[in-house]
Coordinates of C-alpha atoms in Angstrom, one line a residue:
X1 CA 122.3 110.1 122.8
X2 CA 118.5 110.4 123.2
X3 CA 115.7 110.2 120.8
X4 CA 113.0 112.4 119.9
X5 CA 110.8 110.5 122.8
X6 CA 113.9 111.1 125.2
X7 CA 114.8 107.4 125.3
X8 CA 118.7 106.1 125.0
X9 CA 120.0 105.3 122.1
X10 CA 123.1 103.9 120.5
X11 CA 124.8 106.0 118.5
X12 CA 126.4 103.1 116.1
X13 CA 122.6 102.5 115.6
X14 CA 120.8 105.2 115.2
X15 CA 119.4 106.2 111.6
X16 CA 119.1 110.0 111.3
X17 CA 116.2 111.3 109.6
X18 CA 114.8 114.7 108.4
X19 CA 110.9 114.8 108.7
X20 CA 108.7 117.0 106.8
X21 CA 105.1 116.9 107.6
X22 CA 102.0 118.2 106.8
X23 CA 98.3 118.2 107.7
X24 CA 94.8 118.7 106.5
X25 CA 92.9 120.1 109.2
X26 CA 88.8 119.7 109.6
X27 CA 87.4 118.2 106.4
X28 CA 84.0 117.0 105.7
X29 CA 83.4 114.2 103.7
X30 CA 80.5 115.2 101.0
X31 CA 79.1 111.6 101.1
X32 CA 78.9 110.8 104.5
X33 CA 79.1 114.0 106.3
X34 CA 81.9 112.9 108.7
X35 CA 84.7 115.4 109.8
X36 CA 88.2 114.5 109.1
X37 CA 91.5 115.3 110.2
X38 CA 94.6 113.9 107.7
X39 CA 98.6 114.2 108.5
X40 CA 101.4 113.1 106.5
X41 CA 105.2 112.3 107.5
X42 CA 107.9 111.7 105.1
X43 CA 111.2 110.6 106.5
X44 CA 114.5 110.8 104.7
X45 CA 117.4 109.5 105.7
X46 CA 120.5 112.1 105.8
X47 CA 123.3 109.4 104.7
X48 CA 120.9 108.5 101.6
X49 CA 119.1 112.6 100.8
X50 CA 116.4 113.2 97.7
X51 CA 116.0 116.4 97.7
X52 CA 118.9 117.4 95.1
X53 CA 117.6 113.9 92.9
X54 CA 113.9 115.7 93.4
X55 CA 115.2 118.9 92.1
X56 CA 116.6 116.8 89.1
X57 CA 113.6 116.0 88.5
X58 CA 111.9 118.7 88.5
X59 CA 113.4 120.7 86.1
X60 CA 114.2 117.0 84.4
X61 CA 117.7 117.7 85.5
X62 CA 118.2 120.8 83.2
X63 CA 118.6 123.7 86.0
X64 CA 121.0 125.6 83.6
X65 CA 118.1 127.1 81.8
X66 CA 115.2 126.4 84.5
X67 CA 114.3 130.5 84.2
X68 CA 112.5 128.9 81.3
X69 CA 110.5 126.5 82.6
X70 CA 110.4 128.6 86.0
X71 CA 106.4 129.4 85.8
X72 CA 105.1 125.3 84.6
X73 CA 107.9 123.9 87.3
X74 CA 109.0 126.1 90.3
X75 CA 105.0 126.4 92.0
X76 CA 103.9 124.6 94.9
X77 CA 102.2 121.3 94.4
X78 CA 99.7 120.1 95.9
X79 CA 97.7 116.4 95.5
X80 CA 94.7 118.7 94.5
X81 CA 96.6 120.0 91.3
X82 CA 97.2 116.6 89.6
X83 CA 94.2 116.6 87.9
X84 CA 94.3 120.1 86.9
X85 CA 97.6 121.3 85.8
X86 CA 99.3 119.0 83.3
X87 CA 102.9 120.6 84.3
X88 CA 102.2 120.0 87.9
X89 CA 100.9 116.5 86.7
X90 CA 104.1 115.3 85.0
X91 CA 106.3 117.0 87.9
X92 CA 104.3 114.6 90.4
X93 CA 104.3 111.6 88.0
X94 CA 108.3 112.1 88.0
X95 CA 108.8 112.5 91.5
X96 CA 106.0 109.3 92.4
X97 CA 108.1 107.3 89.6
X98 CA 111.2 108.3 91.6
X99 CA 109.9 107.5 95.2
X100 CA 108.7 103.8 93.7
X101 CA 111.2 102.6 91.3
X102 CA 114.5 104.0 93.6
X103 CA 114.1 105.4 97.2
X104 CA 112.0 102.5 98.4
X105 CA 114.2 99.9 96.6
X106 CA 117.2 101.7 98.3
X107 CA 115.4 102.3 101.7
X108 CA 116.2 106.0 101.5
X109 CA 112.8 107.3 102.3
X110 CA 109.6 106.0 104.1
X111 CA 106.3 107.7 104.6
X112 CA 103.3 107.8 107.1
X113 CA 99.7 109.0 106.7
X114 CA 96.9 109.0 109.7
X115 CA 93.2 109.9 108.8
X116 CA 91.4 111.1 112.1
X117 CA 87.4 110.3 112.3
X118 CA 86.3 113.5 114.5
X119 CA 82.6 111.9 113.7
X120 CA 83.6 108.8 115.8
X121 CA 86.0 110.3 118.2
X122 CA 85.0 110.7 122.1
X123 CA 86.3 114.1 122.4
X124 CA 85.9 114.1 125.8
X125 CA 89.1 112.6 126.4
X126 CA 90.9 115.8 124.9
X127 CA 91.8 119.4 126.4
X128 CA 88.5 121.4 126.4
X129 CA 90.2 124.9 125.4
X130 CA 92.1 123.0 122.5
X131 CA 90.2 120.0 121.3
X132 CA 91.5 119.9 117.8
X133 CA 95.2 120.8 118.5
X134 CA 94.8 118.1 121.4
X135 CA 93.5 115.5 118.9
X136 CA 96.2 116.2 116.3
X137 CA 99.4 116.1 118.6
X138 CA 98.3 112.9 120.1
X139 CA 97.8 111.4 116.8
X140 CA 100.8 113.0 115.3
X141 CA 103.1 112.0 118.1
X142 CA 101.9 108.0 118.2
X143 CA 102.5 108.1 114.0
X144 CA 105.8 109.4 114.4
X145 CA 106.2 107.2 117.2
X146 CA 105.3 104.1 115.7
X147 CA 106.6 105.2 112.0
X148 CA 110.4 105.7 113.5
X149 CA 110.7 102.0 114.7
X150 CA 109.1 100.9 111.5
X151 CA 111.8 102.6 110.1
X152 CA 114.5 101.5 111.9
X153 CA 112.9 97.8 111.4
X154 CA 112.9 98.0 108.0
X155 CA 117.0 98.4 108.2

């Protein structure tokens, strides 16, 4: 068995993982003008899943009727709609309560988050014809890179 770098592993060992990730490309930063690049991972362990306890929690574990509560509850979220939608709120105070008080204690789910400083970065040392895409996978592979052992550390 081979990891995602292509290195051996044991298979009495290995943790498996889904990974969802996302990314906010290009941003400038009104104070100090810099340009950003931002990437999340979350990781979560297929012999311990969330996603059914997150869906609980969504609906606050009433899906019999959730046609009812289909428009406050069943949008996307996004970090930019906590302080403007007070469903959307409470759906991401209910999932952050979740993350902190019982997928941490129970090692079920680990996250990673990389902010990239274009402003300060020698972009010389990326591919001309793709600078940005360049950046990014070289960032995103050394978080995943370094995330996974933490991960498997933290066992």
């Amino acid at each position: 068995m081979i990891d995602l770098f292509g290195n051996p592993v044991d298979a009495k060992k290995a943790i498996r993982v889904n990974i969802y990730s996302d990314e906010i490309w290009e941003t400038e930063n009104k104070i100090t003008g810099e340009k950003w690049i931002y990437s999340v991972a979350i990781y979560e362990r297929l012999d311990k899943p969330i996603l059914d306890d997150l869906l609980n929690l969504r609906y606050l574990k009433n899906k019999d009727d959730w046609e009812l509560h289909k428009e406050e509850n069943d949008a996307d979220i996004h970090w930019v709609d906590f302080g403007k939608d007070a469903n959307k709120k409470f759906v991401i105070e209910r999932w952050l309560k979740f993350i902190l008080d019982d997928c941490f204690s129970d090692k079920k789910f680990y996250f990673s988050l990389i902010g990239i400083n274009l402003t300060n970065l020698n972009t010389d040392e990326f591919d001309d014809e793709q600078t940005l895409n360049s950046i990014y996978n070289r960032f995103f592979r050394s978080m995943l890179k370094y995330s996974l052992n933490k991960y498997r550390d933290w066992e």
